[in-house]
CSV table of C-alpha atoms in Angstrom, one decimal:
chain,number,residue,atom,x,y,z
M,242,UNK,CA,-19.8,-10.5,1.9
M,243,UNK,CA,-19.2,-6.9,2.7
M,244,UNK,CA,-16.2,-5.1,1.4
M,245,UNK,CA,-14.3,-5.6,-1.9
M,246,UNK,CA,-11.1,-7.5,-2.4
M,247,UNK,CA,-8.7,-8.7,-5.0
M,248,UNK,CA,-7.3,-12.2,-4.4
M,249,UNK,CA,-3.9,-12.6,-5.8
M,250,UNK,CA,-3.9,-16.4,-5.7
M,251,UNK,CA,-4.4,-18.0,-9.1
M,252,UNK,CA,-7.2,-20.5,-9.6
M,253,UNK,CA,-5.5,-22.5,-12.4
M,254,UNK,CA,-1.9,-23.1,-13.3
M,255,UNK,CA,-0.3,-20.8,-15.9
M,256,UNK,CA,1.2,-22.2,-19.0
M,257,UNK,CA,1.9,-21.6,-22.7
M,258,UNK,CA,-0.9,-22.2,-25.1
M,259,UNK,CA,-1.6,-21.5,-28.7
M,260,UNK,CA,-3.7,-18.3,-29.0
M,261,UNK,CA,-5.8,-19.7,-31.9
M,262,UNK,CA,-6.3,-16.2,-33.2
M,263,UNK,CA,-3.5,-15.7,-35.7
M,264,UNK,CA,-5.8,-15.2,-38.6
M,265,UNK,CA,-7.9,-12.6,-36.8
M,266,UNK,CA,-5.7,-10.6,-34.6
M,267,UNK,CA,-2.4,-10.2,-36.5
M,268,UNK,CA,-3.3,-6.8,-37.7
M,269,UNK,CA,-4.4,-5.7,-34.3
M,270,UNK,CA,-1.3,-7.0,-32.5
M,271,UNK,CA,1.1,-5.5,-35.1
M,272,UNK,CA,3.0,-2.6,-33.7
M,273,UNK,CA,2.2,-3.5,-30.1
M,274,UNK,CA,3.5,-7.0,-29.7
M,275,UNK,CA,5.5,-7.3,-33.0
M,276,UNK,CA,2.8,-9.4,-34.5
M,277,UNK,CA,1.0,-12.6,-33.3
M,278,UNK,CA,3.5,-15.4,-33.1
M,279,UNK,CA,1.0,-18.2,-32.4
M,280,UNK,CA,1.8,-18.6,-28.7
M,281,UNK,CA,1.1,-16.4,-25.7
M,282,UNK,CA,1.6,-16.8,-22.0
M,283,UNK,CA,-1.9,-17.3,-20.6
M,284,UNK,CA,-3.7,-18.0,-17.4
M,285,UNK,CA,-6.9,-20.0,-17.3
M,286,UNK,CA,-9.3,-18.8,-14.6
M,287,UNK,CA,-12.9,-19.8,-13.9
M,288,UNK,CA,-15.3,-17.3,-12.4
M,289,UNK,CA,-18.9,-17.4,-11.1
M,290,UNK,CA,-20.9,-14.5,-12.5
M,291,UNK,CA,-22.7,-12.1,-10.2
M,292,UNK,CA,-26.1,-13.3,-11.5
M,293,UNK,CA,-25.2,-16.9,-11.0
M,294,UNK,CA,-26.0,-17.8,-14.6
M,295,UNK,CA,-22.9,-20.0,-15.0
M,296,UNK,CA,-19.2,-19.8,-15.2
M,297,UNK,CA,-17.1,-17.5,-17.4
M,298,UNK,CA,-13.8,-18.9,-18.5
M,299,UNK,CA,-11.5,-16.0,-19.2
M,300,UNK,CA,-8.2,-16.6,-21.1
M,301,UNK,CA,-6.0,-13.5,-20.5
M,302,UNK,CA,-3.3,-13.4,-23.1
M,303,UNK,CA,-0.3,-11.2,-23.4
M,304,UNK,CA,-1.9,-9.7,-26.4
M,305,UNK,CA,-3.3,-6.3,-25.2
M,306,UNK,CA,-6.4,-6.4,-27.3
M,307,UNK,CA,-7.5,-9.8,-26.0
M,308,UNK,CA,-6.6,-9.0,-22.4
M,309,UNK,CA,-8.7,-5.8,-22.5
M,310,UNK,CA,-11.7,-7.5,-24.0
M,311,UNK,CA,-11.5,-10.4,-21.4
M,312,UNK,CA,-11.3,-8.0,-18.4
M,313,UNK,CA,-14.1,-5.8,-19.5
M,314,UNK,CA,-16.4,-8.8,-19.6
M,315,UNK,CA,-16.0,-9.3,-15.9
M,316,UNK,CA,-17.3,-7.2,-13.0
M,317,UNK,CA,-14.8,-5.2,-10.9
M,318,UNK,CA,-14.3,-7.8,-8.2
M,319,UNK,CA,-13.6,-10.7,-10.5
M,320,UNK,CA,-11.7,-8.6,-12.9
M,321,UNK,CA,-9.2,-7.7,-10.2
M,322,UNK,CA,-8.4,-11.4,-9.8
M,323,UNK,CA,-7.5,-11.6,-13.4
M,324,UNK,CA,-5.7,-8.3,-13.5
M,325,UNK,CA,-3.4,-9.3,-10.6
M,326,UNK,CA,-1.7,-11.7,-13.0
M,327,UNK,CA,-0.9,-9.2,-15.7
M,328,UNK,CA,2.6,-7.7,-15.8
M,329,UNK,CA,4.0,-4.3,-16.6
M,330,UNK,CA,2.1,-1.3,-17.8
M,331,UNK,CA,-0.7,-3.3,-19.2
M,332,UNK,CA,-1.4,-4.9,-15.9
M,333,UNK,CA,-1.2,-1.6,-14.1
M,334,UNK,CA,-3.6,0.0,-16.6
M,335,UNK,CA,-6.1,-2.8,-16.1
M,336,UNK,CA,-5.9,-2.6,-12.3
M,337,UNK,CA,-6.4,1.1,-12.3
M,338,UNK,CA,-9.3,0.9,-14.6
M,339,UNK,CA,-11.1,-1.7,-12.4
M,340,UNK,CA,-10.3,0.2,-9.2
M,341,UNK,CA,-11.8,3.3,-10.7
M,342,UNK,CA,-14.8,1.3,-11.8
M,343,UNK,CA,-15.4,0.3,-8.2
M,344,UNK,CA,-15.2,3.9,-7.0
M,345,UNK,CA,-11.6,4.4,-6.0
M,346,UNK,CA,-9.8,7.6,-6.9
M,347,UNK,CA,-6.6,6.9,-8.9
M,348,UNK,CA,-4.5,9.7,-10.2
M,349,UNK,CA,-3.0,10.1,-13.7
M,350,UNK,CA,0.2,8.2,-14.4
M,351,UNK,CA,-0.1,6.2,-11.2
M,352,UNK,CA,1.4,2.7,-11.3
M,353,UNK,CA,0.0,-0.3,-9.4
M,354,UNK,CA,2.1,-3.5,-9.5
M,355,UNK,CA,0.7,-7.0,-9.5
M,356,UNK,CA,-0.1,-9.0,-6.3
M,357,UNK,CA,-1.5,-6.0,-4.5
M,358,UNK,CA,-4.6,-6.6,-2.3
M,359,UNK,CA,-7.4,-4.0,-1.6
M,360,UNK,CA,-9.9,-4.7,1.1
M,361,UNK,CA,-12.2,-1.8,1.9
M,362,UNK,CA,-15.8,-1.5,3.2
M,363,UNK,CA,-16.2,1.3,0.6
M,364,UNK,CA,-14.0,1.6,-2.5
M,365,UNK,CA,-14.3,5.3,-2.4
M,366,UNK,CA,-12.1,5.4,0.7
M,367,UNK,CA,-9.0,4.6,-1.5
M,368,UNK,CA,-7.2,7.6,-3.0
M,369,UNK,CA,-3.9,7.3,-4.9
M,370,UNK,CA,-2.3,10.5,-6.3
M,371,UNK,CA,-0.8,11.3,-9.6
M,372,UNK,CA,2.4,9.6,-10.6
M,373,UNK,CA,2.4,7.5,-7.4
M,374,UNK,CA,3.9,4.0,-7.6
M,375,UNK,CA,2.6,1.1,-5.6
M,376,UNK,CA,5.0,-1.9,-5.8
M,377,UNK,CA,4.2,-5.6,-5.6
M,378,UNK,CA,2.3,-7.3,-2.8
M,379,UNK,CA,1.1,-4.2,-0.9
M,380,UNK,CA,-2.0,-4.9,1.1
M,381,UNK,CA,-4.6,-2.4,2.0
M,382,UNK,CA,-6.7,-4.0,4.7
M,383,UNK,CA,-4.3,-5.8,7.0
M,384,UNK,CA,-6.5,-7.6,9.6
M,385,UNK,CA,-9.9,-6.5,8.5
M,386,UNK,CA,-11.5,-4.3,5.9
M,387,UNK,CA,-10.4,-0.6,5.9
M,388,UNK,CA,-13.2,1.5,7.4
M,389,UNK,CA,-11.5,4.8,7.0
M,390,UNK,CA,-9.8,6.7,4.2
M,391,UNK,CA,-6.4,5.7,2.9
M,392,UNK,CA,-4.9,8.6,0.9
M,393,UNK,CA,-1.5,8.5,-0.9
M,394,UNK,CA,-0.3,11.8,-2.2
M,395,UNK,CA,1.2,12.7,-5.6
M,396,UNK,CA,4.6,11.3,-6.7
M,397,UNK,CA,4.8,9.0,-3.6
M,398,UNK,CA,6.2,5.5,-3.7
M,399,UNK,CA,5.2,2.5,-1.7
M,400,UNK,CA,7.7,-0.3,-1.9
M,401,UNK,CA,7.1,-4.1,-1.8
M,402,UNK,CA,5.1,-5.8,0.9
M,403,UNK,CA,3.7,-2.8,2.8
M,404,UNK,CA,0.6,-3.4,5.1
M,405,UNK,CA,-2.0,-0.7,5.7
M,406,UNK,CA,-4.7,-1.1,8.4
M,407,UNK,CA,-7.3,1.7,8.4
M,408,UNK,CA,-9.9,0.0,10.6
M,409,UNK,CA,-9.5,2.3,13.6
M,410,UNK,CA,-8.5,5.6,11.8
M,411,UNK,CA,-7.4,7.1,8.5
M,412,UNK,CA,-4.0,6.8,6.9
M,413,UNK,CA,-2.6,9.7,4.9
M,414,UNK,CA,0.7,9.7,3.2
M,415,UNK,CA,2.1,13.0,1.8
M,416,UNK,CA,3.5,14.0,-1.5
M,417,UNK,CA,6.8,12.6,-2.7
M,418,UNK,CA,7.2,10.4,0.4
M,419,UNK,CA,8.8,7.0,0.2
M,420,UNK,CA,7.8,4.1,2.4
M,421,UNK,CA,10.2,1.2,2.1
M,422,UNK,CA,9.8,-2.6,2.1
M,423,UNK,CA,7.6,-4.5,4.5
M,424,UNK,CA,6.4,-1.8,6.8
M,425,UNK,CA,3.2,-1.9,8.9
M,426,UNK,CA,1.0,1.2,9.2
M,427,UNK,CA,-2.2,1.2,11.3
M,428,UNK,CA,-4.3,4.3,11.4
M,429,UNK,CA,-4.8,7.0,12.5
M,430,UNK,CA,-1.4,7.8,10.9
M,431,UNK,CA,-0.4,11.0,9.0
M,432,UNK,CA,2.9,11.2,7.2
M,433,UNK,CA,3.9,14.5,5.8
M,434,UNK,CA,5.6,15.5,2.5
M,435,UNK,CA,9.1,14.4,1.4
M,436,UNK,CA,9.4,11.8,4.2
M,437,UNK,CA,11.7,8.8,3.9
M,438,UNK,CA,10.8,5.7,6.0
M,439,UNK,CA,13.1,2.8,5.8
M,440,UNK,CA,12.2,-0.9,5.7
M,441,UNK,CA,10.5,-3.0,8.4
M,442,UNK,CA,9.1,-0.1,10.3
M,443,UNK,CA,5.9,-0.4,12.5
M,444,UNK,CA,3.9,2.8,12.9
M,445,UNK,CA,0.6,2.3,14.8
M,446,UNK,CA,-2.1,4.8,15.9
M,447,UNK,CA,-4.3,2.2,17.6
M,448,UNK,CA,-3.7,-0.3,20.4
M,449,UNK,CA,-5.6,-2.5,22.8
M,450,UNK,CA,-7.6,-1.6,25.9
M,451,UNK,CA,-6.2,-3.3,29.1
M,452,UNK,CA,-8.5,-1.4,31.6
M,453,UNK,CA,-11.0,-4.3,32.1
M,454,UNK,CA,-8.8,-7.3,32.8
M,455,UNK,CA,-11.8,-9.6,33.1
M,456,UNK,CA,-12.8,-9.1,29.5
M,457,UNK,CA,-11.1,-11.1,26.8
M,458,UNK,CA,-8.4,-8.9,25.1
M,459,UNK,CA,-9.8,-9.2,21.6
M,460,UNK,CA,-13.3,-8.1,22.8
M,461,UNK,CA,-12.1,-4.9,24.3
M,462,UNK,CA,-12.2,-1.4,22.7
M,463,UNK,CA,-9.5,-0.2,20.3
M,464,UNK,CA,-8.3,3.1,21.7
M,465,UNK,CA,-6.7,5.4,19.1
M,466,UNK,CA,-4.1,8.1,19.5
M,467,UNK,CA,-3.0,9.6,16.2
M,468,UNK,CA,0.6,9.4,15.0
M,469,UNK,CA,1.7,12.5,13.1
M,470,UNK,CA,5.0,12.7,11.2
M,471,UNK,CA,6.0,16.1,9.8
M,472,UNK,CA,7.6,17.0,6.5
M,473,UNK,CA,11.1,16.0,5.5
M,474,UNK,CA,11.5,13.4,8.3
M,475,UNK,CA,13.9,10.5,7.9
M,476,UNK,CA,13.1,7.3,9.8
M,477,UNK,CA,15.7,4.5,9.8
M,478,UNK,CA,15.0,0.8,9.5
M,479,UNK,CA,13.2,-1.4,12.1
M,480,UNK,CA,11.8,1.6,14.0
M,481,UNK,CA,8.6,1.2,16.1
M,482,UNK,CA,6.4,4.2,16.7
M,483,UNK,CA,3.7,3.8,19.4
M,484,UNK,CA,0.3,5.5,19.4
M,485,UNK,CA,0.1,9.2,20.2
M,486,UNK,CA,3.5,10.3,18.9
M,487,UNK,CA,4.2,13.5,17.0
M,488,UNK,CA,7.5,13.8,15.1
M,489,UNK,CA,8.4,17.4,14.0
M,490,UNK,CA,9.6,18.4,10.6
M,491,UNK,CA,13.2,17.7,9.5
M,492,UNK,CA,13.7,15.2,12.4
M,493,UNK,CA,15.8,12.0,12.1
M,494,UNK,CA,15.1,8.7,13.9
M,495,UNK,CA,17.9,6.2,14.1
M,496,UNK,CA,17.6,2.6,13.1
M,497,UNK,CA,16.1,0.1,15.6
M,498,UNK,CA,14.6,2.8,17.8
M,499,UNK,CA,11.4,2.6,19.7
M,500,UNK,CA,9.7,6.0,19.8
M,501,UNK,CA,7.6,6.4,23.0
M,502,UNK,CA,7.7,10.2,23.3
M,503,UNK,CA,7.4,13.2,20.9
M,504,UNK,CA,10.4,14.2,18.9
M,505,UNK,CA,10.8,18.0,18.2
M,506,UNK,CA,11.6,19.4,14.8
M,507,UNK,CA,15.2,19.6,13.7
M,508,UNK,CA,16.3,16.9,16.1
M,509,UNK,CA,18.0,13.5,15.9
M,510,UNK,CA,16.7,10.8,18.2
M,511,UNK,CA,17.8,7.2,18.7
M,512,UNK,CA,17.6,4.4,21.2
M,513,UNK,CA,15.1,2.2,23.0
M,514,UNK,CA,13.3,4.2,24.1
M,515,UNK,CA,14.4,6.9,21.7
M,516,UNK,CA,15.9,10.1,23.1
M,517,UNK,CA,17.1,13.3,21.4
M,518,UNK,CA,20.9,13.1,20.9
M,519,UNK,CA,21.4,16.1,18.5
M,520,UNK,CA,19.7,19.4,17.7
M,521,UNK,CA,20.2,21.7,14.7
M,522,UNK,CA,21.7,25.1,15.7
M,523,UNK,CA,20.5,27.7,13.1
M,524,UNK,CA,23.0,30.3,14.3
M,525,UNK,CA,26.0,27.9,13.9
M,526,UNK,CA,24.3,26.1,11.0
M,527,UNK,CA,25.4,22.7,12.3
M,528,UNK,CA,24.1,19.8,14.3
M,529,UNK,CA,25.0,20.1,18.0
M,530,UNK,CA,25.2,17.0,20.3
M,531,UNK,CA,22.8,17.1,23.3
M,532,UNK,CA,24.5,16.4,26.6
M,533,UNK,CA,22.4,14.3,28.9
M,534,UNK,CA,23.1,13.0,32.3
M,535,UNK,CA,22.3,9.4,33.0
M,536,UNK,CA,19.9,9.0,35.9
M,537,UNK,CA,21.0,6.5,38.5
M,538,UNK,CA,18.4,4.7,40.5
């Protein structure tokens, strides 16, 4: 199977079990877990080795030493399945280690929460910057494996449940930008620096080809028109941005808007379809309402 992926679903039920290592690991655990107390939360998972020589049963304990040893025994693909169950900084460290092992570029002090899924044709297409935080259940590879680069800048934050589809074009998120819960991003999409995008937004740079009506829809081409969002843009919740849109720097898009035309810099737009309702006047140093006449048909 082409691509590489981490499956978040557990293969066995998690429970509490005796670690059976009190006599051997107390000194190793001391100072990290407060000493081995005889019980650890564990997950039993069975894996088929890459060479097909049999099954490896890996017991991943809350003890950092045993967890590290267990994960290093596995290849990157299988290890990600185990690492998805580890919590906190330990789990993040293991996930980063395995992603790097498969070829991804992960910056220093980045944090990757559990439950995230990575589906790429080439692991080297994933780049996550320094001190960037990826929260739970983010999925890279929404409908099919990512064929293009997904690059997240330094000090950015991706909140829970985001979906990234880079099968028709790249996705680039700038430094210090914040993408809130349950958004959908389909490349080609470029988001600038210091951008705030609220929850449940849909930003797509690819659509469907309706030119040949005799051909089944899903067999048609996927035309792409890049979406470009400038620096310091604020986009409200439940906004949809269609392919081919450019939003200038320091612009604001109101909640529940559908953006079907470009929005200039230093403007406020809202509505369905979104229209400019305010512009910033640098001489007066204030936002000025734009007067528009309603066209009557």
